[in-house]
Every structure is written in structure tokens, then in C-alpha cells.
Amino acid sequence: MSSFATTGTILFAHGSRDPQWRLPFEGILKKMQALSSSPTSLAFLECMAPTLEQAIDDMVSAGIKQITVVPIFLAVGSHVRKDLPILLAAARLKHPDLVLQASAAIGEQPAIQEAIALFALTAR
């Protein structure tokens, strides 16, 4: 039996014209890669590469059979509620054998909310 992971995770962020904007997301990705051998990557909605479509295509090309997309958004707005489902539907049509799902946005998670609250209370 192969030890190759067939499940991957894609962190999905908005994107920006400012190249430095991506640095915290790359930091999160590096921490994930240090904690797990499962394939992980980063994708952006706009202004930056790779796009979500490119990241999914790359994982499928590498033999990944199941992908969870994690929206790195603090609040659920139209990008998570409308744009992401459209992108996922297109990917499912392109890769019908792929199991593709999205988690809730990170800002909806109590642990993230608590971490931000603790940071805000101690930021001086």
C-alpha cells in the first residue's frame, strides 16, 4: 500500500495587488506543511496566482482524489457565499471524480474568534 496522501487542502484567500499581502497566508501554509505531510497549497480569488482553478488542477494532476478548500476570510460575504460555490461547481464539472468540499470560513470558528479577541485585548 502506498503512503502517498490522496487528500489535499487548499487555503483560499482573496488576493491583492500588493505582493506583500500574501505573506501571512504563506506563513499559515508553511505552518500547515510543518504539521502535516498531506498536500497543502494556497490559492487566490483575484490579483494573485495561483487561482483556485489552478491549485485544484495542480493537485488533481498530482493524484489527489479529495480536496478541502478552506476559505481564509474573517467574514462570510459574497466571495464565500457566491463566488466560491461557482468556482467549486466549475471544478466539479472539470474533475468529476474529485471529491471537493469547502469548510466554513475561518472567521466563523470560535477558536479563531477567541484568538483574535485575546490578541486585541493584549495589543498595545
Protein backbone atom coordinates (compact mmCIF):
# COMPACT_ATOMS: atom_id res chain seq x y z
CA MET A 1 0.00 0.00 0.00
CA SER A 2 1.34 3.44 -0.96
CA SER A 3 1.99 6.07 1.68
CA PHE A 4 1.11 8.84 -0.80
CA ALA A 5 -1.67 11.04 0.51
CA THR A 6 -4.68 11.36 -1.76
CA THR A 7 -6.34 14.11 0.30
CA GLY A 8 -5.27 17.73 0.00
CA THR A 9 -6.13 21.09 1.48
CA ILE A 10 -6.22 24.42 -0.32
CA LEU A 11 -6.23 27.66 1.63
CA PHE A 12 -8.37 30.11 -0.34
CA ALA A 13 -7.78 33.83 0.16
CA HIS A 14 -8.97 37.00 -1.57
CA GLY A 15 -5.76 38.30 -3.15
CA SER A 16 -4.36 41.79 -3.56
CA ARG A 17 -2.31 43.87 -5.98
CA ASP A 18 0.22 44.34 -3.16
CA PRO A 19 2.63 41.38 -3.30
CA GLN A 20 3.39 41.64 0.44
CA TRP A 21 -0.27 40.98 1.27
CA ARG A 22 0.23 37.26 0.71
CA LEU A 23 2.96 36.86 3.34
CA PRO A 24 0.71 35.95 6.32
CA PHE A 25 -1.08 33.37 4.18
CA GLU A 26 2.22 31.85 3.13
CA GLY A 27 3.12 31.73 6.84
CA ILE A 28 -0.05 29.77 7.59
CA LEU A 29 0.71 27.43 4.69
CA LYS A 30 4.26 26.81 5.95
CA LYS A 31 2.95 26.03 9.44
CA MET A 32 0.47 23.55 7.97
CA GLN A 33 3.21 21.90 5.92
CA ALA A 34 5.35 21.57 9.03
CA LEU A 35 2.50 19.94 10.93
CA SER A 36 1.28 17.53 8.25
CA SER A 37 2.59 15.61 5.26
CA SER A 38 -0.75 15.97 3.45
CA PRO A 39 -0.58 18.11 0.32
CA THR A 40 -1.46 21.73 1.02
CA SER A 41 -1.47 24.79 -1.18
CA LEU A 42 -2.62 28.37 -1.34
CA ALA A 43 -4.99 29.90 -3.91
CA PHE A 44 -6.45 33.33 -4.53
CA LEU A 45 -9.71 34.70 -5.84
CA GLU A 46 -8.13 37.60 -7.70
CA CYS A 47 -4.96 39.59 -8.38
CA MET A 48 -2.59 36.77 -7.36
CA ALA A 49 -1.58 33.34 -8.53
CA PRO A 50 -2.41 30.59 -8.36
CA THR A 51 -6.14 30.83 -8.83
CA LEU A 52 -8.35 28.26 -7.15
CA GLU A 53 -8.81 26.55 -10.51
CA GLN A 54 -5.03 26.30 -10.98
CA ALA A 55 -4.47 24.98 -7.45
CA ILE A 56 -7.16 22.33 -7.89
CA ASP A 57 -5.79 21.34 -11.31
CA ASP A 58 -2.28 21.01 -9.83
CA MET A 59 -3.50 18.76 -7.02
CA VAL A 60 -5.54 16.58 -9.37
CA SER A 61 -2.51 16.28 -11.68
CA ALA A 62 -0.51 15.12 -8.65
CA GLY A 63 -3.01 12.33 -7.97
CA ILE A 64 -5.06 13.97 -5.23
CA LYS A 65 -8.57 12.47 -5.09
CA GLN A 66 -10.16 14.60 -2.36
CA ILE A 67 -9.68 18.31 -1.64
CA THR A 68 -10.96 20.52 1.14
CA VAL A 69 -10.94 24.23 0.39
CA VAL A 70 -10.56 26.39 3.50
CA PRO A 71 -11.75 29.98 2.97
CA ILE A 72 -9.33 32.26 4.79
CA PHE A 73 -11.93 35.00 5.21
CA LEU A 74 -12.90 36.57 8.53
CA ALA A 75 -16.49 37.14 7.48
CA VAL A 76 -18.78 35.43 5.01
CA GLY A 77 -19.64 37.87 2.26
CA SER A 78 -20.36 37.43 -1.41
CA HIS A 79 -16.94 35.93 -2.16
CA VAL A 80 -17.58 32.97 0.15
CA ARG A 81 -21.34 32.79 -0.30
CA LYS A 82 -21.49 33.29 -4.09
CA ASP A 83 -18.09 33.23 -5.82
CA LEU A 84 -16.66 30.17 -4.08
CA PRO A 85 -19.64 27.88 -4.85
CA ILE A 86 -19.44 28.89 -8.52
CA LEU A 87 -15.72 28.09 -8.62
CA LEU A 88 -16.27 24.75 -6.88
CA ALA A 89 -19.10 23.81 -9.26
CA ALA A 90 -16.86 24.51 -12.26
CA ALA A 91 -14.09 22.40 -10.73
CA ARG A 92 -16.51 19.52 -10.12
CA LEU A 93 -17.54 19.62 -13.79
CA LYS A 94 -13.91 19.65 -14.89
CA HIS A 95 -12.90 16.86 -12.46
CA PRO A 96 -15.99 14.66 -11.97
CA ASP A 97 -14.10 12.01 -9.97
CA LEU A 98 -12.74 14.53 -7.47
CA VAL A 99 -14.33 14.79 -4.03
CA LEU A 100 -14.33 18.53 -3.44
CA GLN A 101 -15.67 20.31 -0.39
CA ALA A 102 -15.30 23.64 1.35
CA SER A 103 -15.08 24.24 5.06
CA ALA A 104 -16.67 27.16 6.83
CA ALA A 105 -14.75 30.43 6.67
CA ILE A 106 -12.11 30.72 9.36
CA GLY A 107 -13.72 33.80 10.89
CA GLU A 108 -16.75 31.70 11.83
CA GLN A 109 -14.66 29.42 14.02
CA PRO A 110 -14.86 30.05 17.79
CA ALA A 111 -11.14 29.31 18.24
CA ILE A 112 -10.21 31.96 15.67
CA GLN A 113 -12.60 34.48 17.22
CA GLU A 114 -11.11 33.80 20.65
CA ALA A 115 -7.54 34.14 19.35
CA ILE A 116 -8.38 37.50 17.77
CA ALA A 117 -10.14 38.70 20.92
CA LEU A 118 -7.14 37.72 23.09
CA PHE A 119 -4.76 39.44 20.69
CA ALA A 120 -6.90 42.58 20.64
CA LEU A 121 -7.05 42.70 24.44
CA THR A 122 -3.27 42.49 24.74
CA ALA A 123 -2.28 44.61 21.71
CA ARG A 124 -0.57 47.73 22.93
